Amino acid sequence: MKILKNADILTMNDGPVLQRGDLWIAEGRIIKIAAEEENGPGEHSGGMGKTAWEGAEAVPPETEIFDCTGCTVMPGLIDAHCHFDQSYMADFFLASGVTSVRSLRGFEGHAGWRDEILAGTRRGPYIYSSGPVYDGEDPSIPHNDNVILYSREDVEAAIAFVKSQGFLWMKTYPMIEPELYRYLLRRCEEENLPVCGHMTKRMEHRYLADHGYTCCEHTSSLPADPEEIRYMAEAGMWFCPTHVVCETLPDYVWNGKQLRDLPHYEDLPECIRRKWEEDNAVIIENYRKWNVHPDFQMIIDRAKTFLRYSDKVMAGTDCPYPGIVPGFAMADELEKLVNVYGMSVYQALQAATVRPAEYIGIEKEKGRILPGMDADLVVLEGNPLDNIGNVRRVKQVFQGTRDWNRETLQSYLTAAGRLKKEEIEVILGKDGQPLD
Ligand SMILES: [Zn+2]
């Protein structure tokens, strides 16, 4: 048994923060929330099952007590768009309070890591993964890890692989032939396999919205026509802006930003920093050569159009793209959702907890603080509702039966940062090669 004592509890259950409450954990689950102070009888807890304060004598022996005076406890964050395929990333996620990830390019290695993390034999965020990226032939990308679909047989094999690995989504890229893509959508619907990815521009967005295409990844993928965006939103499609990665382009190419300016950059392994510098140099050179100046206001306006019609929005980062530090970039994305997209702080926090849990289908276990739910929790020094930046002030992280304090998490980060290239486990792509 563990008790988080004297905590302000941000349940994400649409009620106010519970003041100076105690949160009881047993066997990796929240079993009781006892608030010493209530703001009013009953109604504020929104049916969250809060029990009356039962006093110290009810505490069983050998209970571990965590003094959370002055701290806010909230559900563990979920990065709703990332690529968790290098082992060093695991501790970066946990140290920043990310206890689950939606990983969007799954190979057999991901299924292995997912199972080991669930079993407690590997440390890292819980993994909810799509299958590999399926695409049509694209001569502009000569070497990549995308799996090319040429025929209906290929589609069947892809569906079979995704299901055999227990992956949750079929991830597609835009180059699949429209007729074959319609077949894929139909078959995925029959197999209850939601489709997501980079939206094809070769077919109507309305058609996609009506045929099992469940999530638009990246703000830059939204169509130009506001009526189409409205249709998608009202049809129930989800949206994961990953604004933080969209903005890396002008920041590094035109605004003089340097990778070394990033918070926690120095914590990254040296080989990763070197690779990011090299990759970023190529990106910068190309965009300068082609004189690419994306119209960011236009892109932001499209996102705001979506938000006008839907709250099905998830916070994702696209780490480990160069400049997107695993885990810690979630705070950057949440700040963008508030400061750039005009979401309220509470909506932004929903996008990192309740909403991805709903999209993934784990809303009964994760994303809120309620009796019976998994004990995936972050203890923050300060209330993120006062200042979204307080999500950076992680004091303690709970994930099921495990928990780590800041010192332990920092020691993991330090150790991860010292890993040499050959010591980092890397998930292999379709040809048994490391993913790029
Ligand atoms: Zn991505």
PDB file of N, CA, C and O in Angstrom, residues 78-113:
ATOM      1  N   ILE A  78       0.421  11.182 -21.495  1.00  0.00           N
ATOM      2  CA  ILE A  78       0.466  10.246 -22.616  1.00  0.00           C
ATOM      3  C   ILE A  78       0.947  11.026 -23.842  1.00  0.00           C
ATOM      4  O   ILE A  78       0.264  11.964 -24.281  1.00  0.00           O
ATOM      5  N   ASP A  79       2.112  10.685 -24.377  1.00  0.00           N
ATOM      6  CA  ASP A  79       2.562  11.301 -25.629  1.00  0.00           C
ATOM      7  C   ASP A  79       1.829  10.582 -26.759  1.00  0.00           C
ATOM      8  O   ASP A  79       2.070   9.407 -27.014  1.00  0.00           O
ATOM      9  N   ALA A  80       0.934  11.301 -27.424  1.00  0.00           N
ATOM     10  CA  ALA A  80       0.013  10.655 -28.367  1.00  0.00           C
ATOM     11  C   ALA A  80       0.579  10.497 -29.774  1.00  0.00           C
ATOM     12  O   ALA A  80      -0.113   9.989 -30.664  1.00  0.00           O
ATOM     13  N   HIS A  81       1.806  10.926 -29.977  1.00  0.00           N
ATOM     14  CA  HIS A  81       2.441  10.670 -31.281  1.00  0.00           C
ATOM     15  C   HIS A  81       3.950  10.693 -31.091  1.00  0.00           C
ATOM     16  O   HIS A  81       4.552  11.757 -30.937  1.00  0.00           O
ATOM     17  N   CYS A  82       4.537   9.516 -31.053  1.00  0.00           N
ATOM     18  CA  CYS A  82       5.993   9.481 -30.958  1.00  0.00           C
ATOM     19  C   CYS A  82       6.489   8.222 -31.639  1.00  0.00           C
ATOM     20  O   CYS A  82       5.682   7.427 -32.161  1.00  0.00           O
ATOM     21  N   HIS A  83       7.779   8.082 -31.671  1.00  0.00           N
ATOM     22  CA  HIS A  83       8.414   6.906 -32.277  1.00  0.00           C
ATOM     23  C   HIS A  83       9.422   6.383 -31.265  1.00  0.00           C
ATOM     24  O   HIS A  83      10.584   6.783 -31.266  1.00  0.00           O
ATOM     25  N   PHE A  84       8.941   5.523 -30.395  1.00  0.00           N
ATOM     26  CA  PHE A  84       9.766   5.007 -29.298  1.00  0.00           C
ATOM     27  C   PHE A  84      10.512   3.788 -29.808  1.00  0.00           C
ATOM     28  O   PHE A  84      10.052   2.667 -29.665  1.00  0.00           O
ATOM     29  N   ASP A  85      11.658   4.015 -30.430  1.00  0.00           N
ATOM     30  CA  ASP A  85      12.386   2.863 -30.956  1.00  0.00           C
ATOM     31  C   ASP A  85      13.868   2.846 -30.589  1.00  0.00           C
ATOM     32  O   ASP A  85      14.624   2.069 -31.162  1.00  0.00           O
ATOM     33  N   GLN A  86      14.261   3.697 -29.628  1.00  0.00           N
ATOM     34  CA  GLN A  86      15.631   3.630 -29.124  1.00  0.00           C
ATOM     35  C   GLN A  86      15.555   3.587 -27.599  1.00  0.00           C
ATOM     36  O   GLN A  86      14.845   4.385 -26.987  1.00  0.00           O
ATOM     37  N   SER A  87      16.311   2.663 -27.011  1.00  0.00           N
ATOM     38  CA  SER A  87      16.092   2.378 -25.592  1.00  0.00           C
ATOM     39  C   SER A  87      16.357   3.574 -24.682  1.00  0.00           C
ATOM     40  O   SER A  87      15.725   3.704 -23.646  1.00  0.00           O
ATOM     41  N   TYR A  88      17.282   4.458 -25.069  1.00  0.00           N
ATOM     42  CA  TYR A  88      17.596   5.582 -24.177  1.00  0.00           C
ATOM     43  C   TYR A  88      16.365   6.449 -23.902  1.00  0.00           C
ATOM     44  O   TYR A  88      16.271   7.126 -22.881  1.00  0.00           O
ATOM     45  N   MET A  89      15.388   6.429 -24.840  1.00  0.00           N
ATOM     46  CA  MET A  89      14.227   7.302 -24.708  1.00  0.00           C
ATOM     47  C   MET A  89      13.379   6.966 -23.477  1.00  0.00           C
ATOM     48  O   MET A  89      12.692   7.831 -22.925  1.00  0.00           O
ATOM     49  N   ALA A  90      13.425   5.706 -23.050  1.00  0.00           N
ATOM     50  CA  ALA A  90      12.527   5.245 -21.980  1.00  0.00           C
ATOM     51  C   ALA A  90      12.625   6.129 -20.749  1.00  0.00           C
ATOM     52  O   ALA A  90      11.609   6.588 -20.208  1.00  0.00           O
ATOM     53  N   ASP A  91      13.851   6.388 -20.297  1.00  0.00           N
ATOM     54  CA  ASP A  91      14.010   7.161 -19.064  1.00  0.00           C
ATOM     55  C   ASP A  91      13.707   8.637 -19.275  1.00  0.00           C
ATOM     56  O   ASP A  91      13.360   9.336 -18.320  1.00  0.00           O
ATOM     57  N   PHE A  92      13.860   9.112 -20.514  1.00  0.00           N
ATOM     58  CA  PHE A  92      13.460  10.499 -20.793  1.00  0.00           C
ATOM     59  C   PHE A  92      11.946  10.658 -20.643  1.00  0.00           C
ATOM     60  O   PHE A  92      11.462  11.654 -20.114  1.00  0.00           O
ATOM     61  N   PHE A  93      11.205   9.654 -21.117  1.00  0.00           N
ATOM     62  CA  PHE A  93       9.747   9.711 -20.943  1.00  0.00           C
ATOM     63  C   PHE A  93       9.393   9.718 -19.454  1.00  0.00           C
ATOM     64  O   PHE A  93       8.663  10.600 -18.989  1.00  0.00           O
ATOM     65  N   LEU A  94       9.910   8.751 -18.730  1.00  0.00           N
ATOM     66  CA  LEU A  94       9.515   8.632 -17.320  1.00  0.00           C
ATOM     67  C   LEU A  94       9.925   9.864 -16.522  1.00  0.00           C
ATOM     68  O   LEU A  94       9.154  10.361 -15.700  1.00  0.00           O
ATOM     69  N   ALA A  95      11.122  10.390 -16.794  1.00  0.00           N
ATOM     70  CA  ALA A  95      11.613  11.534 -16.020  1.00  0.00           C
ATOM     71  C   ALA A  95      10.769  12.782 -16.252  1.00  0.00           C
ATOM     72  O   ALA A  95      10.768  13.699 -15.435  1.00  0.00           O
ATOM     73  N   SER A  96      10.038  12.811 -17.354  1.00  0.00           N
ATOM     74  CA  SER A  96       9.205  13.975 -17.642  1.00  0.00           C
ATOM     75  C   SER A  96       7.733  13.687 -17.359  1.00  0.00           C
ATOM     76  O   SER A  96       6.859  14.464 -17.736  1.00  0.00           O
ATOM     77  N   GLY A  97       7.454  12.566 -16.717  1.00  0.00           N
ATOM     78  CA  GLY A  97       6.080  12.269 -16.323  1.00  0.00           C
ATOM     79  C   GLY A  97       5.243  11.610 -17.394  1.00  0.00           C
ATOM     80  O   GLY A  97       4.021  11.512 -17.260  1.00  0.00           O
ATOM     81  N   VAL A  98       5.876  11.168 -18.485  1.00  0.00           N
ATOM     82  CA  VAL A  98       5.139  10.478 -19.559  1.00  0.00           C
ATOM     83  C   VAL A  98       5.145   8.983 -19.222  1.00  0.00           C
ATOM     84  O   VAL A  98       6.174   8.325 -19.308  1.00  0.00           O
ATOM     85  N   THR A  99       3.986   8.460 -18.831  1.00  0.00           N
ATOM     86  CA  THR A  99       3.913   7.069 -18.396  1.00  0.00           C
ATOM     87  C   THR A  99       3.346   6.141 -19.473  1.00  0.00           C
ATOM     88  O   THR A  99       3.367   4.929 -19.318  1.00  0.00           O
ATOM     89  N   SER A 100       2.808   6.731 -20.553  1.00  0.00           N
ATOM     90  CA  SER A 100       2.311   5.925 -21.679  1.00  0.00           C
ATOM     91  C   SER A 100       2.622   6.671 -22.968  1.00  0.00           C
ATOM     92  O   SER A 100       2.643   7.904 -22.979  1.00  0.00           O
ATOM     93  N   VAL A 101       2.827   5.915 -24.036  1.00  0.00           N
ATOM     94  CA  VAL A 101       3.026   6.560 -25.341  1.00  0.00           C
ATOM     95  C   VAL A 101       2.206   5.849 -26.408  1.00  0.00           C
ATOM     96  O   VAL A 101       1.962   4.645 -26.338  1.00  0.00           O
ATOM     97  N   ARG A 102       1.791   6.644 -27.368  1.00  0.00           N
ATOM     98  CA  ARG A 102       1.213   6.114 -28.596  1.00  0.00           C
ATOM     99  C   ARG A 102       2.349   6.170 -29.609  1.00  0.00           C
ATOM    100  O   ARG A 102       2.764   7.245 -30.032  1.00  0.00           O
ATOM    101  N   SER A 103       2.880   5.006 -29.966  1.00  0.00           N
ATOM    102  CA  SER A 103       4.057   4.944 -30.831  1.00  0.00           C
ATOM    103  C   SER A 103       3.588   4.585 -32.231  1.00  0.00           C
ATOM    104  O   SER A 103       2.784   3.674 -32.410  1.00  0.00           O
ATOM    105  N   LEU A 104       4.104   5.295 -33.231  1.00  0.00           N
ATOM    106  CA  LEU A 104       3.439   5.249 -34.527  1.00  0.00           C
ATOM    107  C   LEU A 104       4.253   4.667 -35.686  1.00  0.00           C
ATOM    108  O   LEU A 104       4.111   5.114 -36.830  1.00  0.00           O
ATOM    109  N   ARG A 105       5.076   3.678 -35.381  1.00  0.00           N
ATOM    110  CA  ARG A 105       5.697   2.928 -36.469  1.00  0.00           C
ATOM    111  C   ARG A 105       6.189   1.623 -35.858  1.00  0.00           C
ATOM    112  O   ARG A 105       7.320   1.519 -35.428  1.00  0.00           O
ATOM    113  N   GLY A 106       5.302   0.658 -35.781  1.00  0.00           N
ATOM    114  CA  GLY A 106       5.576  -0.525 -34.984  1.00  0.00           C
ATOM    115  C   GLY A 106       6.159  -1.687 -35.775  1.00  0.00           C
ATOM    116  O   GLY A 106       5.636  -2.065 -36.827  1.00  0.00           O
ATOM    117  N   PHE A 107       7.242  -2.244 -35.234  1.00  0.00           N
ATOM    118  CA  PHE A 107       7.772  -3.500 -35.746  1.00  0.00           C
ATOM    119  C   PHE A 107       7.751  -4.517 -34.605  1.00  0.00           C
ATOM    120  O   PHE A 107       7.315  -4.193 -33.497  1.00  0.00           O
ATOM    121  N   GLU A 108       8.237  -5.728 -34.884  1.00  0.00           N
ATOM    122  CA  GLU A 108       8.135  -6.768 -33.860  1.00  0.00           C
ATOM    123  C   GLU A 108       8.799  -6.341 -32.547  1.00  0.00           C
ATOM    124  O   GLU A 108       8.335  -6.691 -31.470  1.00  0.00           O
ATOM    125  N   GLY A 109       9.875  -5.571 -32.669  1.00  0.00           N
ATOM    126  CA  GLY A 109      10.560  -5.086 -31.467  1.00  0.00           C
ATOM    127  C   GLY A 109       9.646  -4.293 -30.552  1.00  0.00           C
ATOM    128  O   GLY A 109       9.773  -4.358 -29.322  1.00  0.00           O
ATOM    129  N   HIS A 110       8.712  -3.556 -31.138  1.00  0.00           N
ATOM    130  CA  HIS A 110       7.798  -2.770 -30.301  1.00  0.00           C
ATOM    131  C   HIS A 110       6.871  -3.669 -29.499  1.00  0.00           C
ATOM    132  O   HIS A 110       6.578  -3.394 -28.339  1.00  0.00           O
ATOM    133  N   ALA A 111       6.409  -4.724 -30.130  1.00  0.00           N
ATOM    134  CA  ALA A 111       5.546  -5.660 -29.407  1.00  0.00           C
ATOM    135  C   ALA A 111       6.329  -6.272 -28.243  1.00  0.00           C
ATOM    136  O   ALA A 111       5.795  -6.444 -27.144  1.00  0.00           O
ATOM    137  N   GLY A 112       7.608  -6.567 -28.488  1.00  0.00           N
ATOM    138  CA  GLY A 112       8.457  -7.127 -27.437  1.00  0.00           C
ATOM    139  C   GLY A 112       8.638  -6.150 -26.284  1.00  0.00           C
ATOM    140  O   GLY A 112       8.441  -6.515 -25.113  1.00  0.00           O
ATOM    141  N   TRP A 113       8.994  -4.926 -26.603  1.00  0.00           N
ATOM    142  CA  TRP A 113       9.171  -3.914 -25.538  1.00  0.00           C
ATOM    143  C   TRP A 113       7.865  -3.692 -24.792  1.00  0.00           C
ATOM    144  O   TRP A 113       7.834  -3.583 -23.575  1.00  0.00           O
TER     145      TRP A 113
END
